Coordinates of C-alpha atoms and ligand atoms in Angstrom, one line a residue:
M331 CA 0.3 0.1 0.1
A332 CA 1.4 3.5 -1.1
E333 CA 2.1 5.9 2.1
P334 CA -0.9 8.0 2.9
C335 CA -0.3 11.7 2.8
T336 CA -1.4 12.0 6.6
R337 CA 0.9 13.9 8.9
H338 CA -0.4 11.7 11.8
E339 CA -1.1 8.4 11.9
P340 CA -4.5 7.4 14.3
G341 CA -2.6 5.8 17.1
S342 CA -5.5 4.7 19.4
M343 CA -9.2 4.0 19.3
Q344 CA -10.3 7.0 21.5
Q345 CA -8.6 10.1 20.4
R346 CA -9.9 13.7 21.2
Y347 CA -10.1 16.6 19.3
D348 CA -11.6 20.2 19.5
A349 CA -13.1 19.5 16.0
V350 CA -13.1 17.0 13.5
I351 CA -13.8 18.1 10.1
V352 CA -15.3 15.8 7.5
G353 CA -14.4 16.7 4.1
A354 CA -10.7 18.3 3.4
R355 CA -11.4 20.6 0.4
C356 CA -12.1 24.1 0.1
A357 CA -14.6 24.5 3.0
G358 CA -12.9 21.8 5.2
A359 CA -9.4 22.6 4.9
S360 CA -10.0 26.3 5.2
L361 CA -11.9 25.9 8.2
A362 CA -9.3 23.4 9.6
A363 CA -6.5 26.3 9.0
C364 CA -8.7 29.2 10.6
L365 CA -9.6 27.1 13.7
A366 CA -5.9 25.7 13.9
R367 CA -4.5 29.1 13.8
G368 CA -6.9 30.2 16.4
G369 CA -5.2 27.5 18.8
M370 CA -7.9 24.5 18.4
K371 CA -6.9 20.8 18.2
V372 CA -8.3 19.8 14.6
L373 CA -8.4 16.6 12.4
M374 CA -9.7 16.7 8.9
V375 CA -11.0 13.4 7.4
D376 CA -11.5 12.8 3.5
K377 CA -12.2 9.6 2.0
A378 CA -10.2 10.6 -1.2
R379 CA -6.6 10.4 -1.5
M380 CA -5.2 14.3 -1.0
P381 CA -4.1 16.1 -3.0
S382 CA -6.4 15.2 -5.7
D383 CA -8.8 16.8 -8.2
Q384 CA -12.4 17.5 -7.6
V385 CA -13.4 16.9 -11.1
L386 CA -16.9 17.9 -10.9
S387 CA -16.4 21.9 -10.7
T388 CA -15.3 24.8 -13.1
N389 CA -13.6 26.5 -10.6
T390 CA -14.2 30.1 -11.2
L391 CA -12.9 32.1 -8.3
H392 CA -14.5 35.4 -7.1
A393 CA -12.5 38.4 -5.3
T394 CA -14.4 37.5 -2.3
G395 CA -12.8 33.8 -2.2
V396 CA -9.4 35.5 -3.3
S397 CA -9.5 37.8 -0.2
V398 CA -9.8 34.7 2.1
L399 CA -6.8 33.0 0.5
D400 CA -4.6 36.3 0.7
E401 CA -5.6 36.1 4.5
L402 CA -4.5 32.4 4.8
G403 CA -1.1 33.5 2.8
L404 CA -2.1 31.7 -0.5
G405 CA -2.6 34.7 -2.7
R406 CA 1.0 34.6 -4.4
R407 CA 0.5 30.9 -5.1
L408 CA -2.6 31.4 -6.7
R409 CA -1.5 34.2 -8.9
E410 CA 1.5 32.1 -9.9
L411 CA -0.6 29.3 -11.1
C412 CA -3.2 31.1 -12.9
P413 CA -3.5 34.1 -15.3
A414 CA -5.9 36.9 -13.7
M415 CA -9.2 37.4 -15.7
N416 CA -9.0 41.4 -15.6
S417 CA -12.2 41.7 -17.9
M418 CA -15.3 40.2 -18.1
R419 CA -18.0 40.3 -21.0
Y420 CA -21.6 39.5 -20.7
D421 CA -23.3 38.7 -23.9
W422 CA -26.6 38.1 -22.7
F423 CA -29.9 38.1 -24.9
G424 CA -27.9 40.5 -27.2
A425 CA -26.6 43.0 -24.7
I426 CA -22.9 43.1 -24.2
V427 CA -21.8 44.4 -20.9
D428 CA -17.8 44.7 -20.7
L429 CA -16.6 44.9 -17.1
D430 CA -13.2 46.0 -16.3
I431 CA -12.5 43.9 -13.1
R432 CA -8.7 44.7 -12.8
D433 CA -8.8 45.8 -9.4
R434 CA -10.5 42.6 -8.2
P435 CA -9.7 39.8 -10.9
E436 CA -11.1 36.4 -11.0
Y437 CA -9.1 33.2 -11.2
C438 CA -9.7 29.5 -12.3
P439 CA -7.3 27.3 -10.4
R440 CA -7.6 23.5 -10.8
R441 CA -8.9 22.0 -7.7
Y442 CA -6.1 19.6 -7.2
A443 CA -3.8 22.9 -6.9
L444 CA -6.3 25.0 -4.9
D445 CA -7.4 22.3 -2.4
G446 CA -3.9 20.9 -1.8
L447 CA -2.5 24.4 -1.1
L448 CA -5.5 24.6 1.5
Q449 CA -4.5 21.3 3.1
D450 CA -0.9 22.5 3.2
V451 CA -2.0 25.6 5.0
A452 CA -4.1 23.6 7.3
T453 CA -1.4 21.1 8.4
D454 CA 1.5 23.9 8.4
S455 CA -1.1 25.6 11.0
G456 CA -1.3 22.4 13.1
A457 CA -4.4 20.6 12.0
E458 CA -4.1 16.9 11.4
L459 CA -5.3 15.3 7.9
W460 CA -6.3 11.6 7.5
D461 CA -6.9 11.0 3.7
R462 CA -8.4 7.9 2.4
T463 CA -10.4 7.7 5.6
K464 CA -14.1 7.5 5.3
V465 CA -16.5 8.9 8.0
T466 CA -19.1 6.3 8.6
G467 CA -21.2 7.6 11.4
L468 CA -21.5 9.9 14.0
V469 CA -21.1 9.0 17.8
T470 CA -23.8 10.9 20.0
H471 CA -24.2 11.3 23.7
G472 CA -27.2 12.6 25.2
G473 CA -28.6 14.0 21.8
K474 CA -25.4 15.6 21.1
V475 CA -22.8 14.8 18.4
S476 CA -19.6 14.0 20.1
G477 CA -17.4 12.3 17.7
V478 CA -17.2 10.0 14.4
F479 CA -16.6 6.6 13.6
L480 CA -14.4 6.3 10.6
T481 CA -12.7 3.4 8.6
R482 CA -9.4 3.8 7.1
E483 CA -8.2 2.6 3.9
D484 CA -6.4 -0.6 5.2
G485 CA -10.0 -1.6 6.8
S486 CA -9.3 -0.5 10.6
A487 CA -12.1 1.0 12.2
H488 CA -11.8 4.0 14.7
Q489 CA -13.9 6.3 16.8
V490 CA -12.7 10.0 17.3
Q491 CA -14.2 12.1 20.0
A492 CA -14.6 15.8 19.3
D493 CA -16.3 19.0 20.9
L494 CA -17.5 19.8 17.3
V495 CA -18.4 17.6 14.2
V496 CA -18.1 19.7 11.1
G497 CA -19.6 18.4 7.7
A498 CA -17.7 19.8 4.8
D499 CA -18.6 16.7 2.9
G500 CA -20.1 18.5 0.0
R501 CA -23.8 18.6 -1.6
A502 CA -24.3 14.7 -0.8
S503 CA -23.5 15.1 2.7
R504 CA -23.9 12.3 4.9
V505 CA -23.4 14.4 7.9
A506 CA -26.1 16.6 6.9
Q507 CA -28.3 13.5 6.7
W508 CA -27.1 11.8 9.9
V509 CA -28.0 14.8 12.0
G510 CA -31.4 15.2 10.0
S511 CA -30.5 18.6 9.2
E512 CA -33.8 20.3 7.4
E513 CA -33.9 22.1 3.7
L514 CA -35.0 25.6 4.4
L515 CA -35.1 26.6 0.9
G516 CA -34.5 24.4 -2.1
Y517 CA -35.5 24.0 -5.7
A518 CA -35.0 21.5 -8.7
A519 CA -32.0 22.2 -10.8
P520 CA -32.9 22.7 -14.4
R521 CA -29.7 22.5 -16.0
G522 CA -26.5 20.4 -16.1
M523 CA -23.0 21.2 -17.3
Y524 CA -20.7 20.1 -19.9
W525 CA -17.2 21.4 -20.5
S526 CA -13.6 20.9 -21.1
Y527 CA -10.2 22.7 -21.4
W528 CA -8.5 23.9 -24.5
P529 CA -4.8 25.7 -25.1
A530 CA -5.7 29.6 -24.8
P531 CA -5.3 31.2 -28.1
D532 CA -3.0 34.0 -28.5
G533 CA -4.0 37.3 -27.1
W534 CA -6.9 35.5 -24.9
G535 CA -8.2 38.4 -22.8
S536 CA -6.5 41.4 -24.4
S537 CA -7.2 41.1 -28.3
N538 CA -9.9 42.2 -30.8
N539 CA -10.8 38.8 -31.1
F540 CA -10.8 38.0 -27.6
P541 CA -11.2 41.2 -25.7
A542 CA -12.0 39.5 -22.1
G543 CA -10.8 36.8 -19.8
M544 CA -14.2 35.6 -19.0
Y545 CA -17.4 35.3 -21.0
L546 CA -20.7 34.6 -20.0
F547 CA -23.4 34.2 -23.1
R548 CA -26.9 33.4 -22.9
K549 CA -29.2 33.6 -26.4
G550 CA -32.8 32.3 -25.4
D551 CA -32.2 29.3 -23.2
H552 CA -28.7 28.4 -24.3
I553 CA -25.9 29.5 -21.7
C554 CA -22.2 29.2 -22.6
V555 CA -19.1 30.1 -20.4
A556 CA -15.6 30.6 -21.2
F557 CA -12.8 31.2 -18.6
H558 CA -8.9 31.6 -18.7
A559 CA -7.7 29.0 -16.5
Q560 CA -4.6 27.5 -14.9
D561 CA -1.8 26.7 -17.1
D562 CA -2.9 28.9 -20.0
Q563 CA -6.1 26.8 -20.8
V564 CA -9.4 27.9 -21.5
L565 CA -12.4 26.4 -19.8
I566 CA -15.1 26.4 -22.4
G567 CA -18.6 24.9 -21.1
T568 CA -22.4 25.0 -21.5
L569 CA -25.5 24.6 -19.5
P570 CA -28.2 22.3 -21.2
L571 CA -31.7 22.1 -19.8
N572 CA -32.2 18.9 -18.2
Q573 CA -34.3 17.9 -21.3
E574 CA -31.5 18.4 -23.6
I575 CA -29.0 16.2 -21.7
E576 CA -29.5 13.0 -23.4
P577 CA -27.3 13.9 -26.4
F578 CA -24.7 15.2 -24.1
R579 CA -24.7 12.0 -22.4
Q580 CA -24.1 9.8 -25.7
R581 CA -21.7 12.1 -27.3
P582 CA -20.3 14.6 -25.1
L583 CA -17.9 16.6 -27.3
E584 CA -19.8 16.6 -30.2
S585 CA -23.1 18.0 -28.2
L586 CA -20.7 20.5 -26.6
R587 CA -19.1 21.7 -30.0
R588 CA -22.4 21.8 -31.5
R589 CA -23.9 24.2 -28.7
V590 CA -20.5 26.5 -28.6
M591 CA -20.9 26.8 -32.5
N592 CA -23.6 29.5 -31.4
V593 CA -21.0 31.5 -30.0
P594 CA -18.9 32.5 -32.9
M595 CA -15.7 33.6 -31.2
L596 CA -15.5 30.5 -29.5
A597 CA -16.3 27.9 -32.6
D598 CA -12.6 27.9 -33.8
I599 CA -11.4 26.8 -30.4
V600 CA -13.8 24.1 -29.9
S601 CA -13.2 22.6 -33.2
Q602 CA -9.8 21.6 -32.1
A603 CA -9.2 18.6 -29.9
P604 CA -9.6 19.5 -26.1
S605 CA -6.9 18.9 -23.6
E606 CA -8.6 16.5 -21.6
P607 CA -12.1 14.6 -22.0
V608 CA -15.1 16.6 -21.7
R609 CA -16.9 16.3 -18.4
G610 CA -20.4 16.3 -17.5
Y611 CA -22.8 17.0 -14.8
L612 CA -26.5 16.6 -14.2
A613 CA -27.3 18.7 -11.1
Q614 CA -30.3 17.4 -8.9
R615 CA -31.1 20.2 -6.5
Y616 CA -30.2 23.2 -5.0
F617 CA -30.7 23.9 -1.3
V618 CA -30.0 25.8 1.9
R619 CA -30.0 23.6 4.9
R620 CA -30.1 24.4 8.6
P621 CA -26.4 24.3 9.3
V622 CA -26.0 24.1 13.0
G623 CA -27.0 21.8 16.0
P624 CA -26.2 20.3 19.0
G625 CA -22.3 19.6 18.5
W626 CA -22.4 19.8 14.8
L627 CA -22.0 22.3 11.9
L628 CA -22.1 22.4 8.2
V629 CA -20.0 24.2 5.7
G630 CA -19.6 24.7 2.0
D631 CA -21.6 22.7 -0.2
A632 CA -22.9 20.8 2.8
G633 CA -25.3 23.3 4.1
I634 CA -25.6 25.5 1.0
H635 CA -25.5 24.6 -2.7
K636 CA -25.9 27.2 -5.1
D637 CA -26.6 27.0 -8.8
F638 CA -23.0 26.7 -10.4
V639 CA -23.9 29.5 -12.7
S640 CA -23.3 31.8 -9.8
G641 CA -19.6 30.6 -9.7
D642 CA -19.7 31.3 -6.1
G643 CA -19.5 27.8 -4.4
I644 CA -15.7 27.9 -3.7
S645 CA -15.8 31.6 -2.7
E646 CA -19.0 30.5 -0.4
A647 CA -17.0 27.8 1.1
L648 CA -13.8 30.0 2.0
L649 CA -16.3 33.0 3.2
Q650 CA -18.2 30.4 5.5
A651 CA -14.8 29.0 6.7
K652 CA -13.6 32.2 7.7
S653 CA -16.8 33.4 9.5
A654 CA -17.4 30.1 11.2
A655 CA -14.0 30.3 12.6
Q656 CA -14.5 34.0 13.6
C657 CA -17.7 32.9 15.5
L658 CA -16.2 29.7 17.3
L659 CA -13.1 31.6 18.3
N660 CA -14.8 34.5 19.8
G661 CA -15.4 33.4 23.1
A662 CA -19.1 33.3 22.9
P663 CA -20.8 30.1 24.4
R664 CA -20.6 27.7 21.8
E665 CA -24.7 27.2 21.0
R666 CA -24.7 31.2 20.4
A667 CA -21.7 31.2 18.4
L668 CA -23.3 28.4 16.2
E669 CA -26.4 30.4 16.1
L670 CA -25.0 33.6 15.3
W671 CA -22.9 32.2 12.5
W672 CA -25.8 30.5 10.8
R673 CA -27.8 33.7 10.6
H674 CA -24.7 35.5 9.4
R675 CA -24.2 32.9 6.7
D676 CA -27.8 33.3 5.6
V677 CA -27.5 37.1 5.2
E678 CA -24.3 36.8 3.3
A679 CA -25.2 33.8 1.2
L680 CA -28.9 34.1 0.0
P681 CA -28.7 37.0 -2.4
L682 CA -26.4 35.1 -4.8
F683 CA -28.2 31.8 -3.8
F684 CA -31.4 33.7 -5.4
H685 CA -29.5 35.4 -8.2
G686 CA -28.1 32.0 -9.3
Q687 CA -31.5 30.6 -9.5
D688 CA -32.6 33.6 -11.7
I689 CA -29.6 33.3 -14.0
A690 CA -30.0 29.9 -15.0
E691 CA -34.1 30.0 -15.1
P692 CA -35.3 28.6 -18.1
G693 CA -38.1 30.7 -20.0
K694 CA -38.6 34.0 -21.7
R695 CA -37.2 37.0 -19.7
G696 CA -35.0 38.0 -22.5
T697 CA -36.4 41.3 -23.6
L698 CA -36.3 42.6 -20.3
D699 CA -32.8 41.2 -19.4
R700 CA -31.7 43.0 -22.8
L701 CA -32.9 46.1 -22.0
V702 CA -31.6 46.7 -18.5
L703 CA -28.2 45.2 -19.6
S704 CA -27.8 47.6 -22.4
R705 CA -28.6 50.5 -20.1
V706 CA -26.3 49.1 -17.6
A707 CA -23.6 48.8 -20.5
A708 CA -24.0 52.7 -21.2
D709 CA -23.8 53.8 -17.3
P710 CA -20.2 53.4 -15.8
A711 CA -21.7 53.8 -12.1
L712 CA -24.3 51.2 -13.1
K713 CA -21.6 48.9 -14.5
R714 CA -19.6 49.2 -11.4
R715 CA -22.6 48.1 -9.4
F716 CA -23.4 45.2 -11.4
A717 CA -19.7 44.1 -11.2
G718 CA -20.2 44.6 -7.6
T719 CA -22.7 41.9 -7.3
L720 CA -20.6 39.1 -8.0
I721 CA -18.3 40.2 -5.0
R722 CA -21.1 41.0 -2.6
Q723 CA -20.2 44.7 -2.8
S724 CA -24.0 45.1 -4.0
N725 CA -27.2 43.4 -3.9
P726 CA -28.7 42.3 -7.2
Y727 CA -32.1 42.9 -5.7
E728 CA -31.4 46.6 -4.9
M729 CA -29.3 47.3 -8.1
L730 CA -32.2 49.5 -9.5
K731 CA -34.4 51.9 -8.5
P732 CA -37.7 50.5 -9.5
S733 CA -38.9 53.8 -10.9
T734 CA -35.8 54.1 -13.1
A735 CA -36.5 50.4 -14.4
A736 CA -40.3 51.1 -14.7
G737 CA -39.3 54.2 -17.1
W738 CA -36.9 52.4 -19.5
V739 CA -39.8 49.5 -19.7
L740 CA -42.5 51.9 -20.4
S741 CA -40.5 53.5 -23.2
A742 CA -39.4 50.1 -24.7
A743 CA -43.0 49.2 -24.4
L744 CA -44.0 52.3 -26.5
R745 CA -41.3 51.7 -29.0
G746 CA -42.9 48.3 -29.9
E747 CA -41.7 45.8 -27.2
P748 CA -45.1 45.2 -25.4
Q749 CA -43.9 41.9 -24.0
V750 CA -41.5 43.6 -21.7
L751 CA -44.4 44.8 -19.6
G752 CA -45.4 41.1 -18.7
E753 CA -41.6 40.2 -17.8
F754 CA -41.2 43.4 -15.8
L755 CA -44.4 42.5 -13.6
S756 CA -43.1 39.0 -13.0
R757 CA -39.6 40.2 -12.4
G758 CA -41.0 42.8 -9.8
K759 CA -42.9 40.0 -8.0
R760 CA -39.9 37.9 -7.7
I761 CA -37.6 40.9 -6.5
S762 CA -40.3 41.5 -3.6
T763 CA -40.4 37.9 -2.5
V764 CA -36.7 37.8 -2.4
R765 CA -36.4 41.0 -0.5
R766 CA -38.8 39.9 2.0
E767 CA -36.9 36.7 2.3
L768 CA -33.5 38.7 2.9
A769 CA -35.2 41.2 5.2
K770 CA -36.5 38.1 7.4
R771 CA -32.8 36.8 7.5
Q772 CA -31.5 40.3 8.3
A773 CA -33.8 40.8 11.3
L774 CA -33.1 37.3 13.0
L775 CA -29.4 38.1 12.8
D776 CA -29.9 41.8 14.0
A777 CA -31.8 40.3 16.9
L778 CA -28.7 38.1 17.9
R779 CA -25.9 40.4 17.0
E780 CA -26.4 43.2 19.2
P781 CA -24.8 41.8 22.6
L782 CA -21.9 40.3 20.8
Q783 CA -19.3 42.8 19.9
G784 CA -16.9 42.7 17.4
G785 CA -17.8 38.9 16.0
V786 CA -18.9 38.0 13.1
G787 CA -20.0 40.8 10.7
A788 CA -16.5 42.6 11.2
K789 CA -15.7 41.5 7.8
Q790 CA -12.3 43.4 7.4
N791 CA -10.8 41.2 10.3
P792 CA -8.7 38.2 9.3
A793 CA -10.3 34.8 10.3
A794 CA -7.6 33.8 12.6
A795 CA -4.4 35.7 14.3
Ligands
FAD1467 C1 -20.6 21.5 -12.6 C2 -20.2 22.3 -11.5 C3 -19.6 23.7 -11.8 C4 -19.1 24.4 -10.8 N1 -18.5 25.6 -11.2 C5 -18.1 26.3 -10.1 C6 -17.5 27.6 -10.3 O1 -16.9 27.7 -11.3 N2 -16.9 28.3 -9.1 C7 -17.3 27.9 -7.9 O2 -17.0 28.7 -7.0 N3 -17.9 26.9 -7.8 C8 -18.3 25.9 -8.7 N4 -18.9 24.8 -8.3 C9 -19.3 24.5 -7.0 C10 -18.2 24.1 -6.0 O3 -17.5 23.1 -6.9 C11 -18.5 23.7 -4.7 O4 -19.1 24.6 -4.1 C12 -17.4 23.5 -4.0 O5 -16.7 22.2 -4.5 C13 -17.9 23.0 -2.6 O6 -16.6 22.8 -1.8 P1 -17.0 21.7 -0.3 O7 -15.5 21.8 0.3 O8 -18.1 22.3 0.3 O9 -17.4 20.4 -0.9 P2 -16.6 19.5 -1.8 O10 -15.6 20.2 -2.9 O11 -17.7 18.5 -2.7 O12 -15.6 18.4 -1.0 C14 -16.2 17.6 0.0 C15 -15.4 16.5 0.2 O13 -15.8 15.8 1.3 C16 -15.3 14.5 1.1 N5 -16.3 13.3 1.8 C17 -17.5 13.2 1.7 N6 -18.1 12.4 2.3 C18 -17.2 11.9 3.2 C19 -17.1 10.9 4.2 N7 -18.1 10.3 4.4 N8 -15.9 10.6 4.7 C20 -14.7 11.3 4.5 N9 -15.0 12.3 3.4 C21 -15.9 12.6 2.8 C22 -15.2 14.1 -0.4 O14 -14.2 13.1 -0.8 C23 -14.8 15.4 -0.9 O15 -13.2 15.6 -0.8 C24 -19.2 24.0 -9.5 C25 -20.1 22.8 -9.1 C26 -20.4 22.0 -10.1 C27 -21.3 20.8 -10.1

């Protein structure tokens, strides 16, 4: 048997930790790093061999996620690995918005690299990593989770005690199932995704042919994306609706090519052989789960799984790890710290959860989106606000004054696009519903936060000293 990459072997049947984290990728390893830096005795466990790829992800990293990597001391390594995407083009229902994001670029690292860096920083900070180790159940005592049962690759069974068990075990989280975490919000996923990598053509991101580093296209129900990725590759993908998936399953490359041919600037690239086989994924459900309970916590996809069109899952996981560590390390009673973190998570994460659902939604909203985006494209202040939605500087549901949008819609209707009125009314209803949800979550957080000075919410503070 090859040597596992664990730094410490489990020696006894009954070891004790402050926290055991199930899953050692972007959520688990970053939380392990923050907690270990704060002085906690931490064990990460992953059933996979580490470092290794997480193949089902297209890996764009927003500036919010990059800021957490910077705090963990990994920013320089990220920038050495990946070209910065300094510009972004939305080609959305025929409106083109070019965004200059030089001051907060996006990156697209491979997960074996990113997760490996996070695991290294966690172990360097004092956390232990047991890879090729599967958690098979939870130890409970008096209704509280107090540890995990696990099995190593050699078949040996162990029990580890912990004050806190963290499920960072992804969207199909067994920890969430075992603790019976309820789904608070959720909907059936409408799309899958198929993608691969091609060598970046000369001038990607800086030439007339390829003016942006990152592209998002939508025409009717067809969505395609292209990102400048690690090793000077371009990741090109498409998001077919569920009912369109079968040909992709049968002939992934041919189907991907056929779809991307609708985007003339990418057609030549995908006609070449890709650098690796096409990957595909059919999403099932997006959800928000209750993330805390007696002795347990869920971070990353285990607690919130957002439509991947938002490109925010990794950044979300990193931000959650940072804020969870802030709450756990600030000295408040554990139950209260967990509750506070839950409410904070919801306030921070839900705008992009809802926004991802809206961006990917099938159906006919094209006239309104084209109208709004063409106005955004012509207004530098609005463009800045629009770019800020990706990095949580502005709320997508507060971007426009209703009266401003109504004025645009009325003049478009008078110019011969009456269908925009119906789209505007249904969009207005959706925005009101989302705002009510967000206001409820904010009120729950405000009710808790008052007595805890300087805790979570102080976003400028590093996760751990
Ligand atoms: C098609 C697709 C495209 C995406 N594109 C993007 C994107 O462009 N940008 C972005 O930010 N996000 C994207 N995402 C989302 C992103 O991949 C996830 O949000 C992110 O991987 C969540 O990280 P995590 O650490 O919570 O979980 P994961 O990355 O899923 O890691 C969970 C870990 O838990 C381990 N594990 C599970 N069960 C056990 C067990 N019982 N015992 C031990 N270990 C266990 C697994 O081995 C795994 O290593 C995409 C997702 C998909 C599906």
